[in-house]
mmCIF file of C-alpha atoms in Angstrom:
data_model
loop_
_atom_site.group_PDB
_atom_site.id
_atom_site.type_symbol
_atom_site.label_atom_id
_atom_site.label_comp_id
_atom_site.label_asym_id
_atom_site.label_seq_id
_atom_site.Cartn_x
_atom_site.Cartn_y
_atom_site.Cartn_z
ATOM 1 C CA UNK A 1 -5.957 -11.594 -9.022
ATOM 2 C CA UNK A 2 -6.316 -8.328 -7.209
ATOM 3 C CA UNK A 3 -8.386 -8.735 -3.868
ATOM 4 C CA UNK A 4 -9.118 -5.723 -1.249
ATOM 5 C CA UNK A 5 -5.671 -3.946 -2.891
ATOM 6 C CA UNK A 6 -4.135 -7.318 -2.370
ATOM 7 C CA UNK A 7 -2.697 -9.857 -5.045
ATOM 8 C CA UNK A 8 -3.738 -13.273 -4.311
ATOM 9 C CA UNK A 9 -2.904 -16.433 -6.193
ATOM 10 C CA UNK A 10 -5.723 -18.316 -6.968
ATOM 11 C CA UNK A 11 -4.808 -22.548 -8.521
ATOM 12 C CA UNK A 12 -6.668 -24.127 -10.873
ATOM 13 C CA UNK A 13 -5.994 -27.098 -9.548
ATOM 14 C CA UNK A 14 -8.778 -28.152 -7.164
ATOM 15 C CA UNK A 15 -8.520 -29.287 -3.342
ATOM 16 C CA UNK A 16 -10.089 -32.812 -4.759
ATOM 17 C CA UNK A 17 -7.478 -32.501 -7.633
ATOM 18 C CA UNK A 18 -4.670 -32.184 -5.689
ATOM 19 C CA UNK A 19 -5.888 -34.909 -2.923
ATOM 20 C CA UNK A 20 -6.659 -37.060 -5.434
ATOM 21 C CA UNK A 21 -3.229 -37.730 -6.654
ATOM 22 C CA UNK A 22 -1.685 -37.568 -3.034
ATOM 23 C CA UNK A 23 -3.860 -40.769 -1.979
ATOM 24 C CA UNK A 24 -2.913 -42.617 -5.034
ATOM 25 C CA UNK A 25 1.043 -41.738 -3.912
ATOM 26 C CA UNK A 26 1.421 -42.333 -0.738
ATOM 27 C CA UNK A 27 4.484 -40.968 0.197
ATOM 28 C CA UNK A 28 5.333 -38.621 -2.571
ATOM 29 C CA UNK A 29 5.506 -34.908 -1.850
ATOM 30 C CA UNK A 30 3.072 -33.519 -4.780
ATOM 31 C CA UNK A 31 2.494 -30.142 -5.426
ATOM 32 C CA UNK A 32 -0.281 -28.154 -7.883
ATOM 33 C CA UNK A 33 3.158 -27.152 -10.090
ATOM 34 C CA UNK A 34 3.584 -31.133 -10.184
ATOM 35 C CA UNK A 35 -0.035 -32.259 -11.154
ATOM 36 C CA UNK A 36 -0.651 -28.957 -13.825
ATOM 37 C CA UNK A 37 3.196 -30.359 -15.213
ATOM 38 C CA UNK A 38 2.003 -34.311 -14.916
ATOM 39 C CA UNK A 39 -1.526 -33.147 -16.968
ATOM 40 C CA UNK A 40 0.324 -31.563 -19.650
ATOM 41 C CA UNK A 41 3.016 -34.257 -20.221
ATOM 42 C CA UNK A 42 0.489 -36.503 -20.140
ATOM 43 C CA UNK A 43 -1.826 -34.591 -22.635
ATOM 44 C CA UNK A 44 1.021 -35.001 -24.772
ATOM 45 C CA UNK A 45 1.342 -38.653 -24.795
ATOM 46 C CA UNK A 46 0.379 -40.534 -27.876
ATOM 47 C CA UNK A 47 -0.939 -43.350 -26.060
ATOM 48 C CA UNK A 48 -3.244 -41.092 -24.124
ATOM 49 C CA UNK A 49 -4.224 -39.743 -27.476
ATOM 50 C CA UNK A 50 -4.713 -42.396 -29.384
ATOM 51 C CA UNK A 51 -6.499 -44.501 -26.300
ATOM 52 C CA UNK A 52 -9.038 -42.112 -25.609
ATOM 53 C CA UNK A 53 -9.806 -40.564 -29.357
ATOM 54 C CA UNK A 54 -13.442 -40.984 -29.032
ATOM 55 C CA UNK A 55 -13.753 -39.478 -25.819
ATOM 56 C CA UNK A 56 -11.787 -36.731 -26.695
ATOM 57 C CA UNK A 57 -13.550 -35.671 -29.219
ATOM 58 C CA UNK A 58 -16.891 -35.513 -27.193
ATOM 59 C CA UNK A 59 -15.812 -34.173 -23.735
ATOM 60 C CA UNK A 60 -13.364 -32.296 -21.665
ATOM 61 C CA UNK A 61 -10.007 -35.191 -21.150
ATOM 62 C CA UNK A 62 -9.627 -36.576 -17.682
ATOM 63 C CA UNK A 63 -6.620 -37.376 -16.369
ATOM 64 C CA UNK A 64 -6.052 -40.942 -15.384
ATOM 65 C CA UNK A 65 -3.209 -41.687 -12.784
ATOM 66 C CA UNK A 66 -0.432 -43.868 -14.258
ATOM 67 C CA UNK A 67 0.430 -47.187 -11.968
ATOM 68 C CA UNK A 68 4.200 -46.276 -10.768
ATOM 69 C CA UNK A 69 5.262 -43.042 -9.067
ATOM 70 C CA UNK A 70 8.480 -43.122 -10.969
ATOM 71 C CA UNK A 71 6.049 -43.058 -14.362
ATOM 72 C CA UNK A 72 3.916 -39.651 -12.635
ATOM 73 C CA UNK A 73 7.218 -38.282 -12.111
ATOM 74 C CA UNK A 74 8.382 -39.012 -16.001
ATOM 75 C CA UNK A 75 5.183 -37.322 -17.167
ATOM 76 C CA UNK A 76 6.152 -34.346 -14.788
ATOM 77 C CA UNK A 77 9.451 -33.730 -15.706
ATOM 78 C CA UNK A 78 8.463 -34.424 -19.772
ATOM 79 C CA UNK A 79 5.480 -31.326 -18.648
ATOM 80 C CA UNK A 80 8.134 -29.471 -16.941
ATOM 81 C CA UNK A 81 10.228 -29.265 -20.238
ATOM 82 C CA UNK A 82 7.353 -29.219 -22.815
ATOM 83 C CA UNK A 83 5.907 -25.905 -20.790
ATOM 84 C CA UNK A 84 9.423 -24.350 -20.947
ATOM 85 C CA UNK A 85 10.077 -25.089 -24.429
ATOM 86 C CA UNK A 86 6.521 -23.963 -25.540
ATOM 87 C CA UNK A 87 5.990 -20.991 -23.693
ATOM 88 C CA UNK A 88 9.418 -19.688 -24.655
ATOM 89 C CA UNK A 89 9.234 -20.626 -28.328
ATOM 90 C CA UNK A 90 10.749 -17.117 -29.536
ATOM 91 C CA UNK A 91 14.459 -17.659 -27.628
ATOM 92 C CA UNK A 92 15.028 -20.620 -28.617
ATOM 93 C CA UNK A 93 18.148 -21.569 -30.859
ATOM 94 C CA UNK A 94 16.931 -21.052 -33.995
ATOM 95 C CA UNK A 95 17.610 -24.213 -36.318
ATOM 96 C CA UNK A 96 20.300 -24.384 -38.084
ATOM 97 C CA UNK A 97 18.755 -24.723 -41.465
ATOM 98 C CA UNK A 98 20.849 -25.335 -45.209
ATOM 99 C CA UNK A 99 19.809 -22.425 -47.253
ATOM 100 C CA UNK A 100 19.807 -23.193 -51.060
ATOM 101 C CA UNK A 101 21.595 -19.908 -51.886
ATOM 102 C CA UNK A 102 24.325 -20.233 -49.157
ATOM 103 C CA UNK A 103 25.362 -19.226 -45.814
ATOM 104 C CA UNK A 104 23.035 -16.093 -45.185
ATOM 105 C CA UNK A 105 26.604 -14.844 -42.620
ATOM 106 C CA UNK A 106 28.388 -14.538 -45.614
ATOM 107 C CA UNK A 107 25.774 -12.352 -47.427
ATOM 108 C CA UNK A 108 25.823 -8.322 -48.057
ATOM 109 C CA UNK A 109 23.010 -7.560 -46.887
ATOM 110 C CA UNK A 110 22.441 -3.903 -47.832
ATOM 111 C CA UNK A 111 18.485 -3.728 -46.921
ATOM 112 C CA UNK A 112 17.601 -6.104 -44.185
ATOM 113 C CA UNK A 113 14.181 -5.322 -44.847
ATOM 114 C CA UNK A 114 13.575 -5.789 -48.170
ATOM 115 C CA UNK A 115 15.781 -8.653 -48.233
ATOM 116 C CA UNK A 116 13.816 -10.509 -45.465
ATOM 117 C CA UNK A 117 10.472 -9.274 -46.441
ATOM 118 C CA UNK A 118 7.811 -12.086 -46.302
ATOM 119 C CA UNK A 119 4.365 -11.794 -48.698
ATOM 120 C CA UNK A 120 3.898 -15.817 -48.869
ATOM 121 C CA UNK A 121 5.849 -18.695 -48.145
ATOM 122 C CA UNK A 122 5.358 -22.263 -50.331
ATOM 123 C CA UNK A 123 6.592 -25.661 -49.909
ATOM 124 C CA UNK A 124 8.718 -27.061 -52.462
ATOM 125 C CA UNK A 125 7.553 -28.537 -55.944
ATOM 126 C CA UNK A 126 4.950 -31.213 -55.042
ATOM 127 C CA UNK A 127 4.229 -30.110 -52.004
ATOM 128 C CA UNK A 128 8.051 -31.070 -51.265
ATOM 129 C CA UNK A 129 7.828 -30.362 -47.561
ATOM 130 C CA UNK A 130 11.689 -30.545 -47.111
ATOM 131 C CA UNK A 131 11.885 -27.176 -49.256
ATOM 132 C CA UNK A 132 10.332 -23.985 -48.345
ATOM 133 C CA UNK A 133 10.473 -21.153 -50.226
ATOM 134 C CA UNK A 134 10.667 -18.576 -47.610
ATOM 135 C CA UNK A 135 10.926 -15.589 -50.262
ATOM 136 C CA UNK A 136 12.855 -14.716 -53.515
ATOM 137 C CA UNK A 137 16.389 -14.134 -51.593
ATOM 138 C CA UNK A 138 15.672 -17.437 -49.334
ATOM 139 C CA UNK A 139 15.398 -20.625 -50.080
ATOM 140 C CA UNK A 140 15.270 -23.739 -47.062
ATOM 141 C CA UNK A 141 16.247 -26.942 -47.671
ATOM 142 C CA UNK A 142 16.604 -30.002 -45.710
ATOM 143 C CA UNK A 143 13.820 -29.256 -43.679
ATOM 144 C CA UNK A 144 13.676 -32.155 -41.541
ATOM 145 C CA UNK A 145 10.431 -33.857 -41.721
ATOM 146 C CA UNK A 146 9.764 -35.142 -38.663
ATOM 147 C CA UNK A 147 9.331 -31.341 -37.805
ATOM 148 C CA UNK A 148 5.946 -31.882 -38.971
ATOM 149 C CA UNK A 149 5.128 -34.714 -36.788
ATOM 150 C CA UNK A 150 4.221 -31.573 -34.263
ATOM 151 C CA UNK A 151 0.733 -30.676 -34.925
ATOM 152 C CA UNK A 152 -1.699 -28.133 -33.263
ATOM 153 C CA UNK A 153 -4.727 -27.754 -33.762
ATOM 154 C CA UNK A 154 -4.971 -30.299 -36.400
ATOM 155 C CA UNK A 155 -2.302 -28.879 -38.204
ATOM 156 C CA UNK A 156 1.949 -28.941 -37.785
ATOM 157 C CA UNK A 157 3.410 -26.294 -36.049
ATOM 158 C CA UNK A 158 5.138 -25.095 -39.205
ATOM 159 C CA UNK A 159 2.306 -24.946 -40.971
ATOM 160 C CA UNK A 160 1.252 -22.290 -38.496
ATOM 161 C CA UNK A 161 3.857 -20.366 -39.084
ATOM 162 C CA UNK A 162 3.648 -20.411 -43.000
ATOM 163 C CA UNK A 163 -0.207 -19.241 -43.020
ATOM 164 C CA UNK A 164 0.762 -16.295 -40.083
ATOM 165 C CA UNK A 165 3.675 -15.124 -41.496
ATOM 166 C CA UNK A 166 2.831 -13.692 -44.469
ATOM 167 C CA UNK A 167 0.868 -10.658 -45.825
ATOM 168 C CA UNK A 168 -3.034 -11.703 -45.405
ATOM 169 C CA UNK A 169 -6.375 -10.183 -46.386
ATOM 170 C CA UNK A 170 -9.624 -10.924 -44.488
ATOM 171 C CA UNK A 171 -12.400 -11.595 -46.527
ATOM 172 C CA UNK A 172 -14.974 -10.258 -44.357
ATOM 173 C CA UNK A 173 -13.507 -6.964 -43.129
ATOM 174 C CA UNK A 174 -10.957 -6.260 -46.170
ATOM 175 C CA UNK A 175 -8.059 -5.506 -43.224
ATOM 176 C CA UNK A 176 -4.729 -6.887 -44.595
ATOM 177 C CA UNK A 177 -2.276 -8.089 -41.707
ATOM 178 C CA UNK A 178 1.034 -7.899 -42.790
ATOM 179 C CA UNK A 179 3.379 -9.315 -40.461
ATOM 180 C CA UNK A 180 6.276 -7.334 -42.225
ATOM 181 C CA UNK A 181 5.233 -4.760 -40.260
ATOM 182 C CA UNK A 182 5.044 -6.556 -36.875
ATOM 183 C CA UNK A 183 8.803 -7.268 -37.440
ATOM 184 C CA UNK A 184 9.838 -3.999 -38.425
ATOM 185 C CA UNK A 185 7.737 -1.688 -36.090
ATOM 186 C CA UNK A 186 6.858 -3.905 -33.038
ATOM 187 C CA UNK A 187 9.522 -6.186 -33.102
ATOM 188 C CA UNK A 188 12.442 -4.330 -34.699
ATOM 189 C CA UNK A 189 13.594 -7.039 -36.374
ATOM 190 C CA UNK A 190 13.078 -7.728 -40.469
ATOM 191 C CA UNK A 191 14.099 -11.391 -40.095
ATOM 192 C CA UNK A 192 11.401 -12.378 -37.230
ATOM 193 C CA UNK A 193 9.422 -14.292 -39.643
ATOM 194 C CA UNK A 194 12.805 -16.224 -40.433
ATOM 195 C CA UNK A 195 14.257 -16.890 -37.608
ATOM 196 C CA UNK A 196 10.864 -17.359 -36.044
ATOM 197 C CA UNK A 197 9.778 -20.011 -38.450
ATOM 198 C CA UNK A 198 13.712 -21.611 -37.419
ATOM 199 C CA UNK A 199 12.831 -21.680 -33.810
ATOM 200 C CA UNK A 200 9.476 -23.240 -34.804
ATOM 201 C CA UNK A 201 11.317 -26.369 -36.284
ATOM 202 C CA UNK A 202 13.237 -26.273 -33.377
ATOM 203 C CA UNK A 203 10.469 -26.609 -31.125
ATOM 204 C CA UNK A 204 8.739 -29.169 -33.411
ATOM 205 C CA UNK A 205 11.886 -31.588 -32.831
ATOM 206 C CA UNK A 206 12.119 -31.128 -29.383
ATOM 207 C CA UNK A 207 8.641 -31.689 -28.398
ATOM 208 C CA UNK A 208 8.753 -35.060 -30.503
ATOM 209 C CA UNK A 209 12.147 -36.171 -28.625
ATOM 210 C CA UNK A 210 10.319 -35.597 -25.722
ATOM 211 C CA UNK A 211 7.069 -36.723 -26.574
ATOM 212 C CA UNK A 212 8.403 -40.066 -28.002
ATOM 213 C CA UNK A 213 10.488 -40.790 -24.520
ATOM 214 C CA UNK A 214 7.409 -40.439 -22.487
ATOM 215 C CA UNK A 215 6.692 -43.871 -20.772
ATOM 216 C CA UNK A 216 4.153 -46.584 -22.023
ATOM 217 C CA UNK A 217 0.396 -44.873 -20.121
ATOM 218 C CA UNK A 218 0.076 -47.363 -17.944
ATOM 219 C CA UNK A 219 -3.170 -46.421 -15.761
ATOM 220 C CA UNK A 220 -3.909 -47.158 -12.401
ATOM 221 C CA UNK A 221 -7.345 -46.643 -12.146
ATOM 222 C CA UNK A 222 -9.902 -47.309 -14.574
ATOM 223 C CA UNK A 223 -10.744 -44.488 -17.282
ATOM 224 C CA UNK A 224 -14.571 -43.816 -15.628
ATOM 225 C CA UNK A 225 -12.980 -42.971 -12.305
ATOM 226 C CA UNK A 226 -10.088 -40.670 -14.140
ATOM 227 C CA UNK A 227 -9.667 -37.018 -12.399
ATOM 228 C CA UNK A 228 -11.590 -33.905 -14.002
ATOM 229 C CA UNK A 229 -9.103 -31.349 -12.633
#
């Protein structure tokens, strides 16, 4: 934030945040970085979700501190990774998915656009979930479905993808978003919405290996006493 023609950095982590984890580790050198890292790990835990449901649902989450420094460190480094691999969703290594029509390398592929122009894509028959029909040209198969164990908002990551990544019309305003033209014009890039929705599945994997190695929560102080950061 700009002050007197000066940047200055300005934590959301609080003095009684931060002093609040150093007194229950004695001894460890903890930053802001490592408690903002620690939250999110820890927001990510199942246990933490599935413990505290109810008071999820009702108020803003506290964050209890786990029993052994070794476990606050786990949650850190799991936050660290999580944070890299979220906020840098659109370079990572697309997955390497089977397409039903073959290897898309091996294709002539005259007119990029047309050929990876998106209008709606649509899970397999039955709501087959390994299949998505990406468009006429592109077929996926094999989609792992654990990839949908990664939900946001109440809904998979991939699912996400599907709904933006299409050609839309709001109901209220009549303003169609296309997001062909985001690829072509902004992005520069026809296949976006492909290889996006391949990173996506990607990231979905990832954040479950990562999410599923997290240690048991194992607090150290009781829930009503947990830190509002």
């Amino acid at each position: 934030r700009e002050h007197s023609g000066r940047l200055r950095k300005y934590y959301g982590i609080t003095d009684a945040g931060l002093k609040h984890f150093q007194v229950a580790y004695p001894g460890e050198a903890i930053s802001r970085d490592d408690i903002f890292y620690y939250t999110y790990g820890l927001l990510h835990s199942e246990d933490y979700r599935r413990r505290f449901a109810d008071n999820l649902t009702k108020e803003l989450p506290r964050i209890p501190c786990v029993k052994k420094p070794a476990d606050f460190w786990a949650f850190v480094q799991a936050g660290r990774a999580l944070g890299d691999l979220h906020v840098g969703y659109e370079t990572v290594e697309p997955y390497p998915v089977t397409i039903k029509q073959g290897d898309l390398s091996l294709a002539s592929i005259d007119d990029p656009k047309q050929f990876f122009r998106i209008e709606k894509m649509a899970f397999g028959k039955g709501k087959d979930r390994s299949v998505i029909h990406y468009n006429a040209n592109i077929t996926l198969i094999d989609v792992p479905l654990a990839a949908y164990d990664y939900v946001v908002n109440g809904k998979p990551a991939i699912d996400w993808v599907m709904e933006r990544q299409a050609i839309r019309q709001d109901k209220d305003s009549g303003i169609i978003n296309d997001a062909n033209d985001y690829a072509n014009e902004t992005v520069g890039d026809p296949r976006y919405p492909f290889d996006l929705l391949r990173r996506v599945i990607t990231v979905s994997l990832e954040t479950i290996k990562i999410v599923r190695a997290l240690p048991p929560l194992e607090m150290q102080n009781r829930w009503e006493s947990a830190q509002r950061l």
